[in-house]
PDB file of N, CA, C and O and ligand atoms in Angstrom:
ATOM      1  N   UNK B   1     288.768 148.408 229.946  1.00  0.00           N
ATOM      2  CA  UNK B   1     287.669 148.560 228.985  1.00  0.00           C
ATOM      3  C   UNK B   1     288.051 147.858 227.677  1.00  0.00           C
ATOM      4  O   UNK B   1     289.173 148.020 227.190  1.00  0.00           O
ATOM      5  N   UNK B   2     287.100 147.100 227.130  1.00  0.00           N
ATOM      6  CA  UNK B   2     287.395 146.437 225.862  1.00  0.00           C
ATOM      7  C   UNK B   2     287.309 147.435 224.714  1.00  0.00           C
ATOM      8  O   UNK B   2     286.362 148.208 224.623  1.00  0.00           O
ATOM      9  N   UNK B   3     288.297 147.403 223.864  1.00  0.00           N
ATOM     10  CA  UNK B   3     288.297 148.265 222.678  1.00  0.00           C
ATOM     11  C   UNK B   3     287.859 147.419 221.485  1.00  0.00           C
ATOM     12  O   UNK B   3     286.992 147.800 220.719  1.00  0.00           O
ATOM     13  N   UNK B   4     288.485 146.267 221.354  1.00  0.00           N
ATOM     14  CA  UNK B   4     288.125 145.359 220.256  1.00  0.00           C
ATOM     15  C   UNK B   4     287.351 144.174 220.822  1.00  0.00           C
ATOM     16  O   UNK B   4     287.931 143.277 221.442  1.00  0.00           O
ATOM     17  N   UNK B   5     286.054 144.223 220.611  1.00  0.00           N
ATOM     18  CA  UNK B   5     285.203 143.157 221.154  1.00  0.00           C
ATOM     19  C   UNK B   5     285.394 141.857 220.392  1.00  0.00           C
ATOM     20  O   UNK B   5     285.318 140.777 220.955  1.00  0.00           O
ATOM     21  N   UNK B   6     285.645 141.962 219.105  1.00  0.00           N
ATOM     22  CA  UNK B   6     285.804 140.752 218.282  1.00  0.00           C
ATOM     23  C   UNK B   6     286.958 139.888 218.788  1.00  0.00           C
ATOM     24  O   UNK B   6     286.892 138.665 218.743  1.00  0.00           O
ATOM     25  N   UNK B   7     288.025 140.549 219.266  1.00  0.00           N
ATOM     26  CA  UNK B   7     289.198 139.803 219.717  1.00  0.00           C
ATOM     27  C   UNK B   7     289.435 139.881 221.217  1.00  0.00           C
ATOM     28  O   UNK B   7     290.427 139.357 221.715  1.00  0.00           O
ATOM     29  N   UNK B   8     288.537 140.566 221.925  1.00  0.00           N
ATOM     30  CA  UNK B   8     288.683 140.668 223.370  1.00  0.00           C
ATOM     31  C   UNK B   8     289.939 141.408 223.795  1.00  0.00           C
ATOM     32  O   UNK B   8     290.631 140.986 224.711  1.00  0.00           O
ATOM     33  N   UNK B   9     290.231 142.523 223.111  1.00  0.00           N
ATOM     34  CA  UNK B   9     291.435 143.293 223.427  1.00  0.00           C
ATOM     35  C   UNK B   9     291.062 144.573 224.172  1.00  0.00           C
ATOM     36  O   UNK B   9     290.224 145.351 223.708  1.00  0.00           O
ATOM     37  N   UNK B  10     291.708 144.786 225.295  1.00  0.00           N
ATOM     38  CA  UNK B  10     291.410 145.966 226.121  1.00  0.00           C
ATOM     39  C   UNK B  10     292.341 147.131 225.784  1.00  0.00           C
ATOM     40  O   UNK B  10     293.381 146.952 225.148  1.00  0.00           O
ATOM     41  N   UNK B  11     291.971 148.316 226.258  1.00  0.00           N
ATOM     42  CA  UNK B  11     292.833 149.492 226.052  1.00  0.00           C
ATOM     43  C   UNK B  11     294.163 149.279 226.760  1.00  0.00           C
ATOM     44  O   UNK B  11     295.208 149.695 226.279  1.00  0.00           O
ATOM     45  N   UNK B  12     294.115 148.594 227.887  1.00  0.00           N
ATOM     46  CA  UNK B  12     295.338 148.324 228.649  1.00  0.00           C
ATOM     47  C   UNK B  12     296.330 147.514 227.809  1.00  0.00           C
ATOM     48  O   UNK B  12     297.522 147.797 227.791  1.00  0.00           O
ATOM     49  N   UNK B  13     295.812 146.542 227.113  1.00  0.00           N
ATOM     50  CA  UNK B  13     296.680 145.703 226.289  1.00  0.00           C
ATOM     51  C   UNK B  13     297.289 146.513 225.137  1.00  0.00           C
ATOM     52  O   UNK B  13     298.454 146.342 224.800  1.00  0.00           O
ATOM     53  N   UNK B  14     296.503 147.401 224.559  1.00  0.00           N
ATOM     54  CA  UNK B  14     297.010 148.256 223.480  1.00  0.00           C
ATOM     55  C   UNK B  14     298.105 149.171 224.026  1.00  0.00           C
ATOM     56  O   UNK B  14     299.178 149.301 223.435  1.00  0.00           O
ATOM     57  N   UNK B  15     297.838 149.777 225.180  1.00  0.00           N
ATOM     58  CA  UNK B  15     298.823 150.682 225.787  1.00  0.00           C
ATOM     59  C   UNK B  15     300.129 149.949 226.108  1.00  0.00           C
ATOM     60  O   UNK B  15     301.219 150.471 225.881  1.00  0.00           O
ATOM     61  N   UNK B  16     300.005 148.749 226.616  1.00  0.00           N
ATOM     62  CA  UNK B  16     301.208 147.961 226.939  1.00  0.00           C
ATOM     63  C   UNK B  16     302.022 147.680 225.677  1.00  0.00           C
ATOM     64  O   UNK B  16     303.243 147.807 225.675  1.00  0.00           O
ATOM     65  N   UNK B  17     301.331 147.310 224.599  1.00  0.00           N
ATOM     66  CA  UNK B  17     302.028 146.997 223.341  1.00  0.00           C
ATOM     67  C   UNK B  17     302.720 148.239 222.793  1.00  0.00           C
ATOM     68  O   UNK B  17     303.850 148.164 222.301  1.00  0.00           O
ATOM     69  N   UNK B  18     302.074 149.392 222.894  1.00  0.00           N
ATOM     70  CA  UNK B  18     302.677 150.638 222.394  1.00  0.00           C
ATOM     71  C   UNK B  18     303.940 150.951 223.188  1.00  0.00           C
ATOM     72  O   UNK B  18     304.982 151.266 222.618  1.00  0.00           O
ATOM     73  N   UNK B  19     303.838 150.810 224.492  1.00  0.00           N
ATOM     74  CA  UNK B  19     305.001 151.102 225.340  1.00  0.00           C
ATOM     75  C   UNK B  19     306.145 150.134 225.079  1.00  0.00           C
ATOM     76  O   UNK B  19     307.306 150.496 225.088  1.00  0.00           O
ATOM     77  N   UNK B  20     305.794 148.894 224.848  1.00  0.00           N
ATOM     78  CA  UNK B  20     306.820 147.876 224.645  1.00  0.00           C
ATOM     79  C   UNK B  20     307.460 147.932 223.260  1.00  0.00           C
ATOM     80  O   UNK B  20     308.667 147.795 223.123  1.00  0.00           O
ATOM     81  N   UNK B  21     306.635 148.120 222.227  1.00  0.00           N
ATOM     82  CA  UNK B  21     307.155 147.994 220.859  1.00  0.00           C
ATOM     83  C   UNK B  21     307.325 149.313 220.102  1.00  0.00           C
ATOM     84  O   UNK B  21     307.890 149.324 219.007  1.00  0.00           O
ATOM     85  N   UNK B  22     306.809 150.407 220.635  1.00  0.00           N
ATOM     86  CA  UNK B  22     306.917 151.724 219.988  1.00  0.00           C
ATOM     87  C   UNK B  22     306.544 151.667 218.503  1.00  0.00           C
ATOM     88  O   UNK B  22     307.361 152.017 217.641  1.00  0.00           O
ATOM     89  N   UNK B  23     305.362 151.248 218.162  1.00  0.00           N
ATOM     90  CA  UNK B  23     304.985 151.145 216.748  1.00  0.00           C
ATOM     91  C   UNK B  23     304.969 152.515 216.062  1.00  0.00           C
ATOM     92  O   UNK B  23     304.597 153.509 216.673  1.00  0.00           O
ATOM     93  N   UNK B  24     305.411 152.534 214.803  1.00  0.00           N
ATOM     94  CA  UNK B  24     305.439 153.772 214.037  1.00  0.00           C
ATOM     95  C   UNK B  24     304.117 154.027 213.325  1.00  0.00           C
ATOM     96  O   UNK B  24     303.882 155.111 212.818  1.00  0.00           O
ATOM     97  N   UNK B  25     303.292 153.000 213.247  1.00  0.00           N
ATOM     98  CA  UNK B  25     302.007 153.149 212.562  1.00  0.00           C
ATOM     99  C   UNK B  25     301.009 152.138 213.150  1.00  0.00           C
ATOM    100  O   UNK B  25     301.393 151.224 213.883  1.00  0.00           O
ATOM    101  N   UNK B  26     299.761 152.344 212.773  1.00  0.00           N
ATOM    102  CA  UNK B  26     298.728 151.424 213.246  1.00  0.00           C
ATOM    103  C   UNK B  26     298.956 150.020 212.666  1.00  0.00           C
ATOM    104  O   UNK B  26     298.743 149.019 213.344  1.00  0.00           O
ATOM    105  N   UNK B  27     299.429 149.983 211.413  1.00  0.00           N
ATOM    106  CA  UNK B  27     299.739 148.683 210.781  1.00  0.00           C
ATOM    107  C   UNK B  27     300.753 147.928 211.622  1.00  0.00           C
ATOM    108  O   UNK B  27     300.630 146.721 211.832  1.00  0.00           O
ATOM    109  N   UNK B  28     301.763 148.658 212.084  1.00  0.00           N
ATOM    110  CA  UNK B  28     302.791 148.012 212.910  1.00  0.00           C
ATOM    111  C   UNK B  28     302.224 147.521 214.232  1.00  0.00           C
ATOM    112  O   UNK B  28     302.547 146.426 214.677  1.00  0.00           O
ATOM    113  N   UNK B  29     301.383 148.346 214.817  1.00  0.00           N
ATOM    114  CA  UNK B  29     300.768 147.942 216.092  1.00  0.00           C
ATOM    115  C   UNK B  29     300.019 146.622 215.919  1.00  0.00           C
ATOM    116  O   UNK B  29     300.053 145.750 216.780  1.00  0.00           O
ATOM    117  N   UNK B  30     299.374 146.487 214.787  1.00  0.00           N
ATOM    118  CA  UNK B  30     298.582 145.278 214.529  1.00  0.00           C
ATOM    119  C   UNK B  30     299.433 144.021 214.384  1.00  0.00           C
ATOM    120  O   UNK B  30     298.897 142.919 214.419  1.00  0.00           O
ATOM    121  N   UNK B  31     300.730 144.197 214.238  1.00  0.00           N
ATOM    122  CA  UNK B  31     301.594 143.010 214.220  1.00  0.00           C
ATOM    123  C   UNK B  31     301.767 142.454 215.631  1.00  0.00           C
ATOM    124  O   UNK B  31     302.107 141.292 215.811  1.00  0.00           O
ATOM    125  N   UNK B  32     301.566 143.328 216.610  1.00  0.00           N
ATOM    126  CA  UNK B  32     301.784 142.925 217.999  1.00  0.00           C
ATOM    127  C   UNK B  32     300.492 142.641 218.759  1.00  0.00           C
ATOM    128  O   UNK B  32     300.507 141.917 219.742  1.00  0.00           O
ATOM    129  N   UNK B  33     299.407 143.267 218.330  1.00  0.00           N
ATOM    130  CA  UNK B  33     298.123 143.053 219.005  1.00  0.00           C
ATOM    131  C   UNK B  33     297.073 142.731 217.944  1.00  0.00           C
ATOM    132  O   UNK B  33     296.993 143.414 216.918  1.00  0.00           O
ATOM    133  N   UNK B  34     296.293 141.717 218.210  1.00  0.00           N
ATOM    134  CA  UNK B  34     295.252 141.316 217.256  1.00  0.00           C
ATOM    135  C   UNK B  34     294.051 142.242 217.401  1.00  0.00           C
ATOM    136  O   UNK B  34     293.214 142.065 218.294  1.00  0.00           O
ATOM    137  N   UNK B  35     293.990 143.265 216.566  1.00  0.00           N
ATOM    138  CA  UNK B  35     292.871 144.215 216.601  1.00  0.00           C
ATOM    139  C   UNK B  35     292.438 144.614 215.192  1.00  0.00           C
ATOM    140  O   UNK B  35     293.256 144.637 214.277  1.00  0.00           O
ATOM    141  N   UNK B  36     291.157 144.942 215.078  1.00  0.00           N
ATOM    142  CA  UNK B  36     290.656 145.504 213.829  1.00  0.00           C
ATOM    143  C   UNK B  36     290.655 144.565 212.640  1.00  0.00           C
ATOM    144  O   UNK B  36     290.554 145.018 211.503  1.00  0.00           O
ATOM    145  N   UNK B  37     290.748 143.289 212.864  1.00  0.00           N
ATOM    146  CA  UNK B  37     290.823 142.360 211.734  1.00  0.00           C
ATOM    147  C   UNK B  37     289.475 141.747 211.357  1.00  0.00           C
ATOM    148  O   UNK B  37     289.392 140.974 210.424  1.00  0.00           O
ATOM    149  N   UNK B  38     288.424 142.108 212.108  1.00  0.00           N
ATOM    150  CA  UNK B  38     287.127 141.516 211.779  1.00  0.00           C
ATOM    151  C   UNK B  38     286.109 142.588 211.383  1.00  0.00           C
ATOM    152  O   UNK B  38     286.053 142.966 210.229  1.00  0.00           O
ATOM    153  N   UNK B  39     285.331 143.111 212.337  1.00  0.00           N
ATOM    154  CA  UNK B  39     284.321 144.105 211.946  1.00  0.00           C
ATOM    155  C   UNK B  39     284.934 145.484 211.685  1.00  0.00           C
ATOM    156  O   UNK B  39     284.355 146.287 210.971  1.00  0.00           O
ATOM    157  N   UNK B  40     286.074 145.753 212.301  1.00  0.00           N
ATOM    158  CA  UNK B  40     286.753 147.033 212.079  1.00  0.00           C
ATOM    159  C   UNK B  40     286.229 148.193 212.896  1.00  0.00           C
ATOM    160  O   UNK B  40     286.735 149.313 212.787  1.00  0.00           O
ATOM    161  N   UNK B  41     285.230 147.967 213.738  1.00  0.00           N
ATOM    162  CA  UNK B  41     284.638 149.064 214.509  1.00  0.00           C
ATOM    163  C   UNK B  41     285.589 149.661 215.534  1.00  0.00           C
ATOM    164  O   UNK B  41     285.394 150.770 215.998  1.00  0.00           O
ATOM    165  N   UNK B  42     286.586 148.905 215.908  1.00  0.00           N
ATOM    166  CA  UNK B  42     287.498 149.342 216.957  1.00  0.00           C
ATOM    167  C   UNK B  42     288.655 150.184 216.427  1.00  0.00           C
ATOM    168  O   UNK B  42     289.391 150.773 217.213  1.00  0.00           O
ATOM    169  N   UNK B  43     288.838 150.214 215.128  1.00  0.00           N
ATOM    170  CA  UNK B  43     290.040 150.820 214.556  1.00  0.00           C
ATOM    171  C   UNK B  43     290.237 152.274 215.003  1.00  0.00           C
ATOM    172  O   UNK B  43     291.330 152.645 215.427  1.00  0.00           O
ATOM    173  N   UNK B  44     289.190 153.070 214.908  1.00  0.00           N
ATOM    174  CA  UNK B  44     289.335 154.482 215.267  1.00  0.00           C
ATOM    175  C   UNK B  44     289.743 154.654 216.733  1.00  0.00           C
ATOM    176  O   UNK B  44     290.677 155.385 217.048  1.00  0.00           O
ATOM    177  N   UNK B  45     289.043 153.972 217.621  1.00  0.00           N
ATOM    178  CA  UNK B  45     289.365 154.083 219.050  1.00  0.00           C
ATOM    179  C   UNK B  45     290.761 153.561 219.333  1.00  0.00           C
ATOM    180  O   UNK B  45     291.511 154.157 220.109  1.00  0.00           O
ATOM    181  N   UNK B  46     291.130 152.467 218.686  1.00  0.00           N
ATOM    182  CA  UNK B  46     292.457 151.887 218.915  1.00  0.00           C
ATOM    183  C   UNK B  46     293.553 152.839 218.450  1.00  0.00           C
ATOM    184  O   UNK B  46     294.574 153.000 219.112  1.00  0.00           O
ATOM    185  N   UNK B  47     293.337 153.478 217.302  1.00  0.00           N
ATOM    186  CA  UNK B  47     294.308 154.464 216.809  1.00  0.00           C
ATOM    187  C   UNK B  47     294.476 155.607 217.804  1.00  0.00           C
ATOM    188  O   UNK B  47     295.582 156.067 218.053  1.00  0.00           O
ATOM    189  N   UNK B  48     293.363 156.095 218.335  1.00  0.00           N
ATOM    190  CA  UNK B  48     293.407 157.206 219.291  1.00  0.00           C
ATOM    191  C   UNK B  48     294.198 156.819 220.538  1.00  0.00           C
ATOM    192  O   UNK B  48     295.002 157.593 221.032  1.00  0.00           O
ATOM    193  N   UNK B  49     293.958 155.606 221.005  1.00  0.00           N
ATOM    194  CA  UNK B  49     294.676 155.140 222.194  1.00  0.00           C
ATOM    195  C   UNK B  49     296.164 155.034 221.890  1.00  0.00           C
ATOM    196  O   UNK B  49     297.008 155.417 222.689  1.00  0.00           O
ATOM    197  N   UNK B  50     296.483 154.529 220.699  1.00  0.00           N
ATOM    198  CA  UNK B  50     297.881 154.405 220.304  1.00  0.00           C
ATOM    199  C   UNK B  50     298.558 155.788 220.293  1.00  0.00           C
ATOM    200  O   UNK B  50     299.631 155.963 220.861  1.00  0.00           O
ATOM    201  N   UNK B  51     297.906 156.760 219.658  1.00  0.00           N
ATOM    202  CA  UNK B  51     298.468 158.125 219.586  1.00  0.00           C
ATOM    203  C   UNK B  51     298.669 158.705 220.982  1.00  0.00           C
ATOM    204  O   UNK B  51     299.711 159.293 221.279  1.00  0.00           O
ATOM    205  N   UNK B  52     297.650 158.540 221.806  1.00  0.00           N
ATOM    206  CA  UNK B  52     297.684 159.043 223.173  1.00  0.00           C
ATOM    207  C   UNK B  52     298.900 158.480 223.909  1.00  0.00           C
ATOM    208  O   UNK B  52     299.643 159.207 224.563  1.00  0.00           O
ATOM    209  N   UNK B  53     299.084 157.198 223.769  1.00  0.00           N
ATOM    210  CA  UNK B  53     300.163 156.525 224.474  1.00  0.00           C
ATOM    211  C   UNK B  53     301.533 156.921 223.905  1.00  0.00           C
ATOM    212  O   UNK B  53     302.481 157.116 224.651  1.00  0.00           O
ATOM    213  N   UNK B  54     301.620 157.060 222.581  1.00  0.00           N
ATOM    214  CA  UNK B  54     302.883 157.448 221.961  1.00  0.00           C
ATOM    215  C   UNK B  54     303.321 158.831 222.431  1.00  0.00           C
ATOM    216  O   UNK B  54     304.509 159.093 222.593  1.00  0.00           O
ATOM    217  N   UNK B  55     302.353 159.710 222.652  1.00  0.00           N
ATOM    218  CA  UNK B  55     302.691 161.070 223.083  1.00  0.00           C
ATOM    219  C   UNK B  55     303.261 161.085 224.494  1.00  0.00           C
ATOM    220  O   UNK B  55     303.929 162.031 224.885  1.00  0.00           O
ATOM    221  N   UNK B  56     302.983 160.043 225.236  1.00  0.00           N
ATOM    222  CA  UNK B  56     303.486 159.989 226.611  1.00  0.00           C
ATOM    223  C   UNK B  56     304.832 159.300 226.725  1.00  0.00           C
ATOM    224  O   UNK B  56     305.392 159.194 227.813  1.00  0.00           O
ATOM    225  N   UNK B  57     305.335 158.789 225.618  1.00  0.00           N
ATOM    226  CA  UNK B  57     306.624 158.079 225.678  1.00  0.00           C
ATOM    227  C   UNK B  57     307.783 159.064 225.777  1.00  0.00           C
ATOM    228  O   UNK B  57     307.719 160.157 225.281  1.00  0.00           O
TER     229      UNK B  57
HETATM  230 FE1  FES E 101     287.729 145.045 216.630  1.00  0.00          FE
HETATM  231 FE2  FES E 101     285.538 144.045 215.613  1.00  0.00          FE
HETATM  232  S1  FES E 101     285.752 145.209 217.400  1.00  0.00           S
HETATM  233  S2  FES E 101     287.509 143.969 214.791  1.00  0.00           S
END
């Protein structure tokens, strides 16, 4: 499922980046995945996915 339509980023890609890089914040995650830099509509959903994935690490 696409989370960030502006950049064509899926939830799978976000989850992979979280597992690989263990970001401490959403800002950090954004260094690894191009999300939320245009309309910003995806930010909330992307944060939730990041939190969800971090809890499973
Ligand atoms: Fe992610 Fe627009 S949907 S910046």
